[in-house]
Tab-separated table of C-alpha atoms in Angstrom:
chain	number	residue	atom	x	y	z
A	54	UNK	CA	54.083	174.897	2.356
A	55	UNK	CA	51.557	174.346	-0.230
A	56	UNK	CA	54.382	172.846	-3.005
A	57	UNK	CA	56.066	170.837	-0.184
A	58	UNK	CA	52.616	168.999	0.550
A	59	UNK	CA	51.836	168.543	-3.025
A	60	UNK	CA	55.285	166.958	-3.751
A	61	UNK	CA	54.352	164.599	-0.485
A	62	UNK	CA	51.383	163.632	-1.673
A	63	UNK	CA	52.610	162.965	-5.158
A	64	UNK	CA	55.210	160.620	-3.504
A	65	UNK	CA	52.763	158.782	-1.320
A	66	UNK	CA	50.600	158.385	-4.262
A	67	UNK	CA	53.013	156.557	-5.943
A	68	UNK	CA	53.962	154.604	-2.839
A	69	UNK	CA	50.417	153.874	-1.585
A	70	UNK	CA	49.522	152.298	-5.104
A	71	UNK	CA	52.820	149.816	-4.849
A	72	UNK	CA	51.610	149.136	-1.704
A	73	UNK	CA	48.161	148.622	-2.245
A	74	UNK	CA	49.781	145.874	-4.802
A	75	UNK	CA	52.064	144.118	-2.493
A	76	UNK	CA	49.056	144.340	0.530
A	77	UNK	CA	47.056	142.328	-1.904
A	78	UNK	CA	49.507	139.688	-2.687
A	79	UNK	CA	50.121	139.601	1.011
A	80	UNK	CA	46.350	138.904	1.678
A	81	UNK	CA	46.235	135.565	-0.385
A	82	UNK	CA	49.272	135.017	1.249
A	83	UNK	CA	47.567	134.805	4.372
A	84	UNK	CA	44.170	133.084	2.937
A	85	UNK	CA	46.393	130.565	1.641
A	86	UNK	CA	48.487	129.796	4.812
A	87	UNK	CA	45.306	129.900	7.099
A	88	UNK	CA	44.012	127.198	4.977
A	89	UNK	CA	47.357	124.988	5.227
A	90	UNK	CA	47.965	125.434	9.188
A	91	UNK	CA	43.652	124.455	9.271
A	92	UNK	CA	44.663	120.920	7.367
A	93	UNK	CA	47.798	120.691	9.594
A	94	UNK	CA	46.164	121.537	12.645
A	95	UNK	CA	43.801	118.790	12.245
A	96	UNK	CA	46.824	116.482	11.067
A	97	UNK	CA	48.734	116.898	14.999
A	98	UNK	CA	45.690	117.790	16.567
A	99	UNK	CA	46.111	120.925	17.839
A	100	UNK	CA	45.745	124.636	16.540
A	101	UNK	CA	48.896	126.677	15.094
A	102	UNK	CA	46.620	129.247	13.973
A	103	UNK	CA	47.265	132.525	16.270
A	104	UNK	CA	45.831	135.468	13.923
A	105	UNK	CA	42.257	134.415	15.056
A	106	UNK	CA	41.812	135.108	18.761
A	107	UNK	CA	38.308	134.426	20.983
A	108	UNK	CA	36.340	137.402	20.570
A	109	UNK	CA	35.014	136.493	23.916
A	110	UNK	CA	36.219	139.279	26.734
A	111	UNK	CA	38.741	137.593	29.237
A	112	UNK	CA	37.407	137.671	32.618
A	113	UNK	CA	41.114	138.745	34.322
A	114	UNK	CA	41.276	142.693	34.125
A	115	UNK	CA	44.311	144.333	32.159
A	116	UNK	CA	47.645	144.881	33.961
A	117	UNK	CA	47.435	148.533	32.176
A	118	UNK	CA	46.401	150.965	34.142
A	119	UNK	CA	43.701	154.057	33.301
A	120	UNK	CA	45.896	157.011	31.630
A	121	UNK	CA	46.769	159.584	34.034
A	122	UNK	CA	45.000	162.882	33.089
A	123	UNK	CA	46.843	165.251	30.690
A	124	UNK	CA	48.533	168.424	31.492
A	125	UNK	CA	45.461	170.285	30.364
A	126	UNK	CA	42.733	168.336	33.259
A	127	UNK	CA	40.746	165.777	30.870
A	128	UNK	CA	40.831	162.444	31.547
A	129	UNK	CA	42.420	160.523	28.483
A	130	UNK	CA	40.718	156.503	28.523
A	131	UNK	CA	42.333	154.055	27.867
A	132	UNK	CA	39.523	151.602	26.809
A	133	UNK	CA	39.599	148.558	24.504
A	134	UNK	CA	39.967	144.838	25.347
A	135	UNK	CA	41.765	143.334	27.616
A	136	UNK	CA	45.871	143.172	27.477
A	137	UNK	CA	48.299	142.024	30.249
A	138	UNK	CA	51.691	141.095	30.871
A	139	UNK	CA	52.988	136.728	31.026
A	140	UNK	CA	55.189	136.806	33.144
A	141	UNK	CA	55.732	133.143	32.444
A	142	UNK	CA	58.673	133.400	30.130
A	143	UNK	CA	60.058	129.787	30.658
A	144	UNK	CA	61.757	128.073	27.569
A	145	UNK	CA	58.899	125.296	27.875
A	146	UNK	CA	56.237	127.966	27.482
A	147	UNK	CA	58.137	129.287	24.220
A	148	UNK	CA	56.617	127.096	21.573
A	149	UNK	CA	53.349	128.954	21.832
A	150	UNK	CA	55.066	132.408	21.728
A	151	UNK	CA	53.728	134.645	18.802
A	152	UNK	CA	56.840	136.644	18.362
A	153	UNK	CA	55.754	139.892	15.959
A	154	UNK	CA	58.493	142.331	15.147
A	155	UNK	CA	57.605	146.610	15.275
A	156	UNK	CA	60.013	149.341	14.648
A	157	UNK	CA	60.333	152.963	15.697
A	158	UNK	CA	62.094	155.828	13.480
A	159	UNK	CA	62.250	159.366	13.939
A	160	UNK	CA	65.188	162.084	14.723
A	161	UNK	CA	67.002	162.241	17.876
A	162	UNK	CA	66.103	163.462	21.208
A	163	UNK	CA	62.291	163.328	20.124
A	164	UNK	CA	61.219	160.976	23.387
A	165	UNK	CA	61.603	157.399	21.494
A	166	UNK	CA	64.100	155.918	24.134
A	167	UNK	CA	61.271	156.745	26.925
A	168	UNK	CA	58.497	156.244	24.790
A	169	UNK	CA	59.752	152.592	24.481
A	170	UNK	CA	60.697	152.393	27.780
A	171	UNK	CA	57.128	153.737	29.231
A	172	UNK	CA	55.086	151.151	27.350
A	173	UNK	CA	57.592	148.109	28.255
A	174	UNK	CA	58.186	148.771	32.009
A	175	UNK	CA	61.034	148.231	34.186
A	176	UNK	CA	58.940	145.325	35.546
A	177	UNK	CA	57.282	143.676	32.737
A	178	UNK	CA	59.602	144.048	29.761
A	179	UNK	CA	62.762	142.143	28.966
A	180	UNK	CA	66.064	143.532	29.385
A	181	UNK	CA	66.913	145.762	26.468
A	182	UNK	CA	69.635	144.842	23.727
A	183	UNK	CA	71.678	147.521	22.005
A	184	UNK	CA	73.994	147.817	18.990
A	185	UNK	CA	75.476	150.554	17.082
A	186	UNK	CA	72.393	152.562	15.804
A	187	UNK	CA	69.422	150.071	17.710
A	188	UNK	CA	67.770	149.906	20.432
A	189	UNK	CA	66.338	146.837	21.061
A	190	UNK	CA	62.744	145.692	23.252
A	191	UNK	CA	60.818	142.663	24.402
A	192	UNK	CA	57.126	142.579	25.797
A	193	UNK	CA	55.103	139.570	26.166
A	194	UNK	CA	51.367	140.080	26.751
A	195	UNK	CA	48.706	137.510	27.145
A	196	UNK	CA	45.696	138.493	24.754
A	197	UNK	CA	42.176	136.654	24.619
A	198	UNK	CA	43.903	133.659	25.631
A	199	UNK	CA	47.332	133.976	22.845
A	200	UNK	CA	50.389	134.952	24.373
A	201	UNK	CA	52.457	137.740	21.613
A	202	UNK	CA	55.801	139.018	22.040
A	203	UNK	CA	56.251	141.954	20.927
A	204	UNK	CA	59.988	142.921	20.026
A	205	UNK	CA	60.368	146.552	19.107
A	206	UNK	CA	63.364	147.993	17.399
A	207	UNK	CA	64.192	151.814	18.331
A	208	UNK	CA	66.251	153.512	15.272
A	209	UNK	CA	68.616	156.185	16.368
A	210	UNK	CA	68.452	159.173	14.333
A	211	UNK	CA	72.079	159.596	13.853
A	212	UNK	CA	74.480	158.939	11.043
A	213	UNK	CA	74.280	155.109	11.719
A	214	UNK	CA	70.575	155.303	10.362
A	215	UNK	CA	70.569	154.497	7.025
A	216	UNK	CA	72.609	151.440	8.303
A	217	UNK	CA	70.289	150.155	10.958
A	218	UNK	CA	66.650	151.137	8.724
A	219	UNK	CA	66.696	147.980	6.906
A	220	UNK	CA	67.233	145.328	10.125
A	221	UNK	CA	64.528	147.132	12.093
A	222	UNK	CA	62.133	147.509	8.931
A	223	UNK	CA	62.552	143.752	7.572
A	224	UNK	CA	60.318	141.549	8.598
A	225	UNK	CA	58.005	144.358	10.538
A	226	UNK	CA	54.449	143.976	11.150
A	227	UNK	CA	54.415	147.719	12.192
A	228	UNK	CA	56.390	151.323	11.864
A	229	UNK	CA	55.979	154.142	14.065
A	230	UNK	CA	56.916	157.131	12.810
A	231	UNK	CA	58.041	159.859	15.212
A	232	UNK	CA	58.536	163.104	15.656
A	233	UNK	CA	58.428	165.948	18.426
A	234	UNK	CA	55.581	168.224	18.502
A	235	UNK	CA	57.142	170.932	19.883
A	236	UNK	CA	60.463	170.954	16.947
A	237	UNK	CA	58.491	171.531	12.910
A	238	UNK	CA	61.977	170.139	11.434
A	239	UNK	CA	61.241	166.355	13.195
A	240	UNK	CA	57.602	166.688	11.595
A	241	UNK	CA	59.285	167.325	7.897
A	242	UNK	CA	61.816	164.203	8.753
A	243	UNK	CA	58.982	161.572	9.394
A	244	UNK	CA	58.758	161.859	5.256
A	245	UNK	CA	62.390	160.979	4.439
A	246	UNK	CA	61.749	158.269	7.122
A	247	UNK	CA	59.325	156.865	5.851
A	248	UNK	CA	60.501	157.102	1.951
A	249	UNK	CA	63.307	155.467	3.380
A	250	UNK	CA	61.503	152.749	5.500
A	251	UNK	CA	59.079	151.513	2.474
A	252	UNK	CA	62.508	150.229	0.642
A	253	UNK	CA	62.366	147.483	2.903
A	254	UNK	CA	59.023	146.839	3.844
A	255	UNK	CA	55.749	147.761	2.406
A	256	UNK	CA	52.545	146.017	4.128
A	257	UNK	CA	53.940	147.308	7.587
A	258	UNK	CA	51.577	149.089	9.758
A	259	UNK	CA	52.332	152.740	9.689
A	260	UNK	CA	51.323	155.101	12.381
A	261	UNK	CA	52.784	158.521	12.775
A	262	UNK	CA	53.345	159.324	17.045
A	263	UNK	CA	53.943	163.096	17.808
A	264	UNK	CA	55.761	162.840	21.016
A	265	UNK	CA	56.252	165.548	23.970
A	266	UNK	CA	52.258	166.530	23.954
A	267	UNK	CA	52.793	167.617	27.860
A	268	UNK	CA	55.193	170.466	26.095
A	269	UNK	CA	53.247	171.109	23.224
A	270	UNK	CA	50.061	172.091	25.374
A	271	UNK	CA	51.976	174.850	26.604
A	272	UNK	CA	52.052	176.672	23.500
A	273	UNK	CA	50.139	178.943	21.733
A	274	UNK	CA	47.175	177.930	20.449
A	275	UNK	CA	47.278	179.210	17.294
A	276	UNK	CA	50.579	177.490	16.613
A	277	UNK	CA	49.466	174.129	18.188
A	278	UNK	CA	46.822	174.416	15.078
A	279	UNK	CA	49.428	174.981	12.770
A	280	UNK	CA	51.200	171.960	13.638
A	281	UNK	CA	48.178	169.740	14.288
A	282	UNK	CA	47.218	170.833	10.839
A	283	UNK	CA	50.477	169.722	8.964
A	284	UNK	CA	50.845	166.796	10.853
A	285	UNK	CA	47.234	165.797	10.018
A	286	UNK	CA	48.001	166.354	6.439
A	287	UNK	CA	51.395	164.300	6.778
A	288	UNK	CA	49.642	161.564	8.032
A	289	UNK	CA	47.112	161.643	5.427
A	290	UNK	CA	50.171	161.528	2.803
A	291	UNK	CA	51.212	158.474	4.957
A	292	UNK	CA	48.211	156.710	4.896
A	293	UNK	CA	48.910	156.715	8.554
A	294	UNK	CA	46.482	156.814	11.992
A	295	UNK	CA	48.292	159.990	14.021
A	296	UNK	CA	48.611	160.051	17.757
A	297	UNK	CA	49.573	162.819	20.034
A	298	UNK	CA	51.291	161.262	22.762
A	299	UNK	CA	53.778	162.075	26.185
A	300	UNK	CA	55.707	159.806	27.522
A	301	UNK	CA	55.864	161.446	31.119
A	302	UNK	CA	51.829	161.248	31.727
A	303	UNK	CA	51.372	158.048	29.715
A	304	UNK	CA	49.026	159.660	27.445
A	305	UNK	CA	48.383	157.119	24.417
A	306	UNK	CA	51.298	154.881	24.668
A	307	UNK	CA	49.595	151.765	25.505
A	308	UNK	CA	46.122	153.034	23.362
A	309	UNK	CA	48.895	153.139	20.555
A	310	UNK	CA	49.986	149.232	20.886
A	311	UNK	CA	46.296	148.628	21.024
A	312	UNK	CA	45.476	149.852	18.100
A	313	UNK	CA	48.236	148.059	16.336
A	314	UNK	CA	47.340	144.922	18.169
A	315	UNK	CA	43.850	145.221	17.140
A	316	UNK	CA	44.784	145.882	13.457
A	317	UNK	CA	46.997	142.532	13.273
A	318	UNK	CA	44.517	140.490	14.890
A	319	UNK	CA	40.910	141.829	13.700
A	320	UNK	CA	39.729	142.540	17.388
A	321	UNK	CA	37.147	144.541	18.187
A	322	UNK	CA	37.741	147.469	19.637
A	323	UNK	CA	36.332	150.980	18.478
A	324	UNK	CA	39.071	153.803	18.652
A	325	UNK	CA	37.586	157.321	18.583
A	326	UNK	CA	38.706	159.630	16.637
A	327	UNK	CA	39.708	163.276	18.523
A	328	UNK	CA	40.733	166.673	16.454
A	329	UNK	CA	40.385	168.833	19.922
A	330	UNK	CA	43.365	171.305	19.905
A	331	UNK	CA	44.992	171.077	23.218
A	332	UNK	CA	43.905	167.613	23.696
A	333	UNK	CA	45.850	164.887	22.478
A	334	UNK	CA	44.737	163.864	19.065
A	335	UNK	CA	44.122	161.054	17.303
A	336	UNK	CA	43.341	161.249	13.646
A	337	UNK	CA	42.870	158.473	11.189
Protein backbone atom coordinates (compact mmCIF):
# COMPACT_ATOMS: atom_id res chain seq x y z
CA UNK A 1 0.00 0.00 0.00
CA UNK A 2 2.81 2.10 1.02
CA UNK A 3 4.76 1.73 -2.72
CA UNK A 4 1.37 2.17 -4.51
CA UNK A 5 0.88 5.67 -2.69
CA UNK A 6 4.38 6.69 -3.22
CA UNK A 7 4.22 5.91 -7.00
CA UNK A 8 0.76 8.18 -6.84
CA UNK A 9 2.22 10.80 -5.37
CA UNK A 10 5.27 10.78 -7.56
CA UNK A 11 2.80 10.98 -10.53
CA UNK A 12 0.74 13.81 -9.15
CA UNK A 13 3.87 15.58 -8.41
CA UNK A 14 4.75 15.67 -11.76
CA UNK A 15 1.22 16.49 -12.86
CA UNK A 16 0.45 19.14 -10.21
CA UNK A 17 3.71 21.12 -11.28
CA UNK A 18 2.45 21.09 -15.22
CA UNK A 19 -0.52 22.20 -13.90
CA UNK A 20 0.47 24.72 -11.64
CA UNK A 21 2.16 26.06 -15.11
CA UNK A 22 -0.78 25.96 -17.34
CA UNK A 23 -3.17 27.44 -14.12
CA UNK A 24 -0.87 30.37 -14.32
CA UNK A 25 -1.01 31.03 -17.94
CA UNK A 26 -4.71 30.54 -17.57
CA UNK A 27 -4.87 33.33 -14.87
CA UNK A 28 -3.48 36.17 -17.20
CA UNK A 29 -5.66 34.68 -19.49
CA UNK A 30 -8.45 35.72 -17.52
CA UNK A 31 -6.83 39.21 -16.21
CA UNK A 32 -6.41 39.94 -19.71
CA UNK A 33 -9.97 39.12 -21.01
CA UNK A 34 -11.64 40.84 -17.91
CA UNK A 35 -9.88 43.88 -18.98
CA UNK A 36 -11.09 43.61 -22.80
CA UNK A 37 -14.94 42.67 -22.05
CA UNK A 38 -14.50 46.05 -19.23
CA UNK A 39 -13.49 48.36 -22.52
CA UNK A 40 -16.20 46.53 -24.55
CA UNK A 41 -18.73 46.68 -22.05
CA UNK A 42 -18.47 50.31 -21.88
CA UNK A 43 -18.26 50.38 -25.86
CA UNK A 44 -22.30 48.69 -26.15
CA UNK A 45 -23.16 49.74 -22.88
CA UNK A 46 -23.87 46.92 -21.09
CA UNK A 47 -21.85 44.26 -18.98
CA UNK A 48 -20.58 40.81 -20.62
CA UNK A 49 -18.64 40.20 -17.64
CA UNK A 50 -20.35 37.08 -15.69
CA UNK A 51 -17.29 35.73 -13.45
CA UNK A 52 -18.00 38.67 -10.99
CA UNK A 53 -21.38 38.19 -9.34
CA UNK A 54 -23.09 40.73 -6.46
CA UNK A 55 -21.80 39.57 -3.31
CA UNK A 56 -25.00 40.92 -1.98
CA UNK A 57 -27.40 37.83 -0.63
CA UNK A 58 -30.55 37.51 -2.96
CA UNK A 59 -33.59 38.08 -1.05
CA UNK A 60 -35.65 34.90 -2.90
CA UNK A 61 -34.74 31.67 -0.80
CA UNK A 62 -33.02 28.64 -2.71
CA UNK A 63 -35.21 26.09 -4.55
CA UNK A 64 -32.76 23.41 -2.72
CA UNK A 65 -34.03 21.99 -0.03
CA UNK A 66 -32.20 21.21 3.65
CA UNK A 67 -30.38 17.62 3.23
CA UNK A 68 -32.36 14.92 4.62
CA UNK A 69 -30.54 13.42 7.67
CA UNK A 70 -28.07 10.55 7.01
CA UNK A 71 -28.52 6.96 7.71
CA UNK A 72 -26.58 7.39 10.91
CA UNK A 73 -29.30 10.44 12.62
CA UNK A 74 -27.15 13.80 12.11
CA UNK A 75 -28.45 16.36 10.29
CA UNK A 76 -26.10 17.09 7.20
CA UNK A 77 -26.62 21.32 6.22
CA UNK A 78 -26.71 22.32 3.39
CA UNK A 79 -25.69 26.03 3.91
CA UNK A 80 -24.04 28.52 1.53
CA UNK A 81 -25.62 31.22 -0.69
CA UNK A 82 -28.39 31.21 -2.41
CA UNK A 83 -28.96 28.86 -5.74
CA UNK A 84 -32.26 28.17 -7.61
CA UNK A 85 -33.59 26.82 -10.64
CA UNK A 86 -34.78 29.51 -14.13
CA UNK A 87 -37.18 28.00 -15.29
CA UNK A 88 -37.28 30.63 -17.99
CA UNK A 89 -35.47 28.77 -20.70
CA UNK A 90 -36.89 30.78 -23.74
CA UNK A 91 -34.50 31.28 -26.80
CA UNK A 92 -34.85 35.20 -26.10
CA UNK A 93 -33.53 34.70 -22.58
CA UNK A 94 -30.44 32.67 -24.10
CA UNK A 95 -28.04 35.47 -24.82
CA UNK A 96 -27.40 35.96 -21.14
CA UNK A 97 -26.93 32.18 -20.51
CA UNK A 98 -23.46 31.36 -18.89
CA UNK A 99 -23.16 27.92 -20.28
CA UNK A 100 -20.05 26.11 -18.15
CA UNK A 101 -19.25 22.56 -19.08
CA UNK A 102 -18.42 19.69 -15.89
CA UNK A 103 -17.69 16.10 -16.35
CA UNK A 104 -18.08 12.97 -14.25
CA UNK A 105 -15.68 9.74 -14.52
CA UNK A 106 -15.48 6.81 -12.49
CA UNK A 107 -16.21 2.83 -13.03
CA UNK A 108 -19.53 1.45 -13.58
CA UNK A 109 -22.38 0.84 -11.36
CA UNK A 110 -20.73 3.31 -8.73
CA UNK A 111 -24.16 5.65 -8.45
CA UNK A 112 -23.06 8.37 -11.27
CA UNK A 113 -26.31 7.90 -13.43
CA UNK A 114 -28.39 8.80 -10.07
CA UNK A 115 -25.96 10.99 -8.71
CA UNK A 116 -26.56 13.15 -11.87
CA UNK A 117 -29.95 12.56 -11.92
CA UNK A 118 -30.51 13.57 -8.00
CA UNK A 119 -28.84 16.96 -8.36
CA UNK A 120 -30.70 17.82 -11.85
CA UNK A 121 -34.31 16.74 -11.01
CA UNK A 122 -36.99 15.33 -13.01
CA UNK A 123 -38.51 18.83 -12.72
CA UNK A 124 -35.83 21.30 -13.06
CA UNK A 125 -33.26 19.76 -15.39
CA UNK A 126 -33.36 19.41 -19.14
CA UNK A 127 -34.05 16.28 -20.82
CA UNK A 128 -30.94 14.15 -20.91
CA UNK A 129 -28.91 13.39 -24.23
CA UNK A 130 -27.07 10.11 -24.70
CA UNK A 131 -24.47 8.64 -27.07
CA UNK A 132 -22.35 5.67 -27.12
CA UNK A 133 -20.23 6.00 -23.87
CA UNK A 134 -22.06 9.67 -22.52
CA UNK A 135 -24.46 10.66 -20.66
CA UNK A 136 -25.41 13.93 -21.16
CA UNK A 137 -27.16 16.90 -18.48
CA UNK A 138 -28.53 20.41 -18.44
CA UNK A 139 -29.29 22.63 -15.27
CA UNK A 140 -29.88 26.22 -15.33
CA UNK A 141 -29.74 28.04 -11.98
CA UNK A 142 -30.17 31.67 -11.29
CA UNK A 143 -27.18 32.84 -8.96
CA UNK A 144 -26.82 36.43 -7.31
CA UNK A 145 -28.65 37.72 -10.13
CA UNK A 146 -26.45 35.54 -13.30
CA UNK A 147 -28.25 32.84 -14.75
CA UNK A 148 -25.39 29.52 -15.43
CA UNK A 149 -26.11 26.46 -17.20
CA UNK A 150 -24.55 23.91 -16.13
CA UNK A 151 -24.11 20.93 -18.71
CA UNK A 152 -22.59 17.87 -17.14
CA UNK A 153 -21.16 15.00 -19.07
CA UNK A 154 -21.48 11.41 -17.28
CA UNK A 155 -18.53 8.98 -18.66
CA UNK A 156 -19.48 5.37 -18.70
CA UNK A 157 -16.92 3.20 -17.34
CA UNK A 158 -16.96 0.70 -20.05
CA UNK A 159 -14.76 -0.08 -22.98
CA UNK A 160 -16.11 3.05 -24.87
CA UNK A 161 -14.15 5.20 -22.20
CA UNK A 162 -11.07 6.02 -23.47
CA UNK A 163 -13.22 7.16 -26.51
CA UNK A 164 -15.65 9.44 -24.80
CA UNK A 165 -12.70 10.97 -21.94
CA UNK A 166 -11.55 13.55 -24.23
CA UNK A 167 -15.25 15.17 -25.39
CA UNK A 168 -16.37 15.26 -21.76
CA UNK A 169 -12.85 16.58 -20.45
CA UNK A 170 -12.31 19.38 -23.27
CA UNK A 171 -13.35 22.43 -22.55
CA UNK A 172 -14.32 21.49 -18.65
CA UNK A 173 -14.41 23.91 -15.95
CA UNK A 174 -14.70 20.90 -13.51
CA UNK A 175 -14.03 16.85 -13.06
CA UNK A 176 -15.56 14.74 -10.58
CA UNK A 177 -13.94 11.87 -9.89
CA UNK A 178 -15.93 8.89 -8.61
CA UNK A 179 -15.83 5.99 -7.02
CA UNK A 180 -17.96 3.65 -4.62
CA UNK A 181 -17.14 3.55 -1.07
CA UNK A 182 -18.22 0.38 -0.39
CA UNK A 183 -15.92 -1.49 -3.69
CA UNK A 184 -11.58 -0.54 -2.80
CA UNK A 185 -10.98 -1.46 -6.68
CA UNK A 186 -13.28 1.90 -7.86
CA UNK A 187 -11.07 3.92 -5.22
CA UNK A 188 -7.64 2.59 -7.07
CA UNK A 189 -9.48 3.50 -10.63
CA UNK A 190 -10.13 7.27 -9.78
CA UNK A 191 -6.03 7.39 -10.45
CA UNK A 192 -6.00 5.94 -13.99
CA UNK A 193 -9.01 8.34 -14.40
CA UNK A 194 -7.64 10.99 -13.62
CA UNK A 195 -4.01 10.30 -15.36
CA UNK A 196 -6.17 9.83 -18.14
CA UNK A 197 -8.44 12.97 -17.78
CA UNK A 198 -5.34 15.58 -17.34
CA UNK A 199 -4.37 14.62 -21.20
CA UNK A 200 -7.06 16.77 -22.12
CA UNK A 201 -7.54 19.26 -19.65
CA UNK A 202 -5.44 20.57 -16.92
CA UNK A 203 -6.91 23.81 -15.00
CA UNK A 204 -10.25 21.75 -14.50
CA UNK A 205 -11.62 21.65 -11.10
CA UNK A 206 -10.99 18.29 -9.61
CA UNK A 207 -12.99 16.88 -6.80
CA UNK A 208 -12.96 13.26 -5.88
CA UNK A 209 -17.04 12.06 -4.81
CA UNK A 210 -17.16 8.65 -2.92
CA UNK A 211 -20.62 7.59 -3.70
CA UNK A 212 -23.05 4.98 -1.80
CA UNK A 213 -22.19 6.62 1.88
CA UNK A 214 -25.86 5.22 3.04
CA UNK A 215 -24.00 1.60 2.38
CA UNK A 216 -20.78 2.41 3.56
CA UNK A 217 -22.16 3.44 7.14
CA UNK A 218 -23.14 0.03 7.54
CA UNK A 219 -19.81 -1.30 7.77
CA UNK A 220 -17.35 -1.86 10.14
CA UNK A 221 -15.82 0.80 11.55
CA UNK A 222 -12.54 -0.11 11.44
CA UNK A 223 -12.74 -0.70 7.71
CA UNK A 224 -14.72 2.56 7.02
CA UNK A 225 -11.22 4.09 8.49
CA UNK A 226 -9.31 2.19 6.22
CA UNK A 227 -11.01 3.48 3.31
CA UNK A 228 -11.56 7.04 4.55
CA UNK A 229 -7.86 6.93 5.09
CA UNK A 230 -6.78 5.94 1.44
CA UNK A 231 -9.23 7.95 -0.07
CA UNK A 232 -8.01 10.97 1.97
CA UNK A 233 -4.57 10.25 0.82
CA UNK A 234 -5.84 9.82 -2.93
CA UNK A 235 -7.28 12.99 -2.83
CA UNK A 236 -4.33 14.59 -1.45
CA UNK A 237 -2.31 12.97 -4.54
CA UNK A 238 -5.15 14.66 -6.59
CA UNK A 239 -4.93 17.88 -5.27
CA UNK A 240 -8.58 17.26 -4.92
CA UNK A 241 -11.50 18.46 -2.13
CA UNK A 242 -13.16 14.74 -1.22
CA UNK A 243 -16.82 14.30 -0.52
CA UNK A 244 -18.66 11.40 0.88
CA UNK A 245 -21.87 11.45 -0.69
CA UNK A 246 -25.44 9.12 -1.33
CA UNK A 247 -27.48 9.69 -3.82
CA UNK A 248 -30.68 8.10 -2.12
CA UNK A 249 -30.64 10.67 1.07
CA UNK A 250 -29.23 13.59 -0.91
CA UNK A 251 -26.34 13.85 1.29
CA UNK A 252 -23.78 16.42 -0.41
CA UNK A 253 -24.92 16.42 -3.91
CA UNK A 254 -26.04 19.89 -4.17
CA UNK A 255 -23.16 21.09 -1.26
CA UNK A 256 -20.88 19.48 -4.04
CA UNK A 257 -22.11 21.91 -7.06
CA UNK A 258 -21.76 24.61 -4.50
CA UNK A 259 -18.56 24.29 -3.87
CA UNK A 260 -17.64 24.14 -7.49
CA UNK A 261 -19.86 27.08 -8.15
CA UNK A 262 -18.24 29.00 -5.50
CA UNK A 263 -14.70 28.11 -6.75
CA UNK A 264 -15.51 29.44 -10.45
CA UNK A 265 -17.06 32.48 -9.30
CA UNK A 266 -15.06 33.66 -6.00
CA UNK A 267 -18.31 33.61 -3.77
CA UNK A 268 -18.28 33.53 -0.41
CA UNK A 269 -19.23 30.77 1.17
CA UNK A 270 -17.21 28.89 4.01
CA UNK A 271 -17.30 24.98 3.54
CA UNK A 272 -16.33 23.08 6.71
CA UNK A 273 -14.19 20.67 6.69
CA UNK A 274 -15.49 17.07 8.47
CA UNK A 275 -13.02 13.86 9.12
CA UNK A 276 -15.91 12.17 11.48
CA UNK A 277 -15.92 8.40 10.58
CA UNK A 278 -19.43 7.43 9.98
CA UNK A 279 -20.37 10.81 8.95
CA UNK A 280 -20.02 11.87 5.57
CA UNK A 281 -16.73 13.54 5.01
CA UNK A 282 -15.45 16.23 3.45
CA UNK A 283 -11.75 16.74 3.27
CA UNK A 284 -9.81 19.37 1.44
Amino acid sequence: MTKHLLLCYRRMFKLNKKRKIICKVSILQKYVKSLWNQLVGCCIGKSIKYRQLSRQHSSSSPTTTTTPPSPSGEAVPDGGFNMKCCCDHSKESLEDLVALKICLLGDNQIGKTSFLTKYVGKETGEESFSTTGLNQMDKILCIKGARISYSIWEVQGDLSASTQIPIACKDSVAMLFMFDLTSRCTLKSVISWYQQARQWNQTAIPVMIGTKFDDFVQLPLDLQWTIASQARAYAKALNATLFFSSATYNINVNKIFKFITAKLFNLPWTMERNLTIGEPIIDF
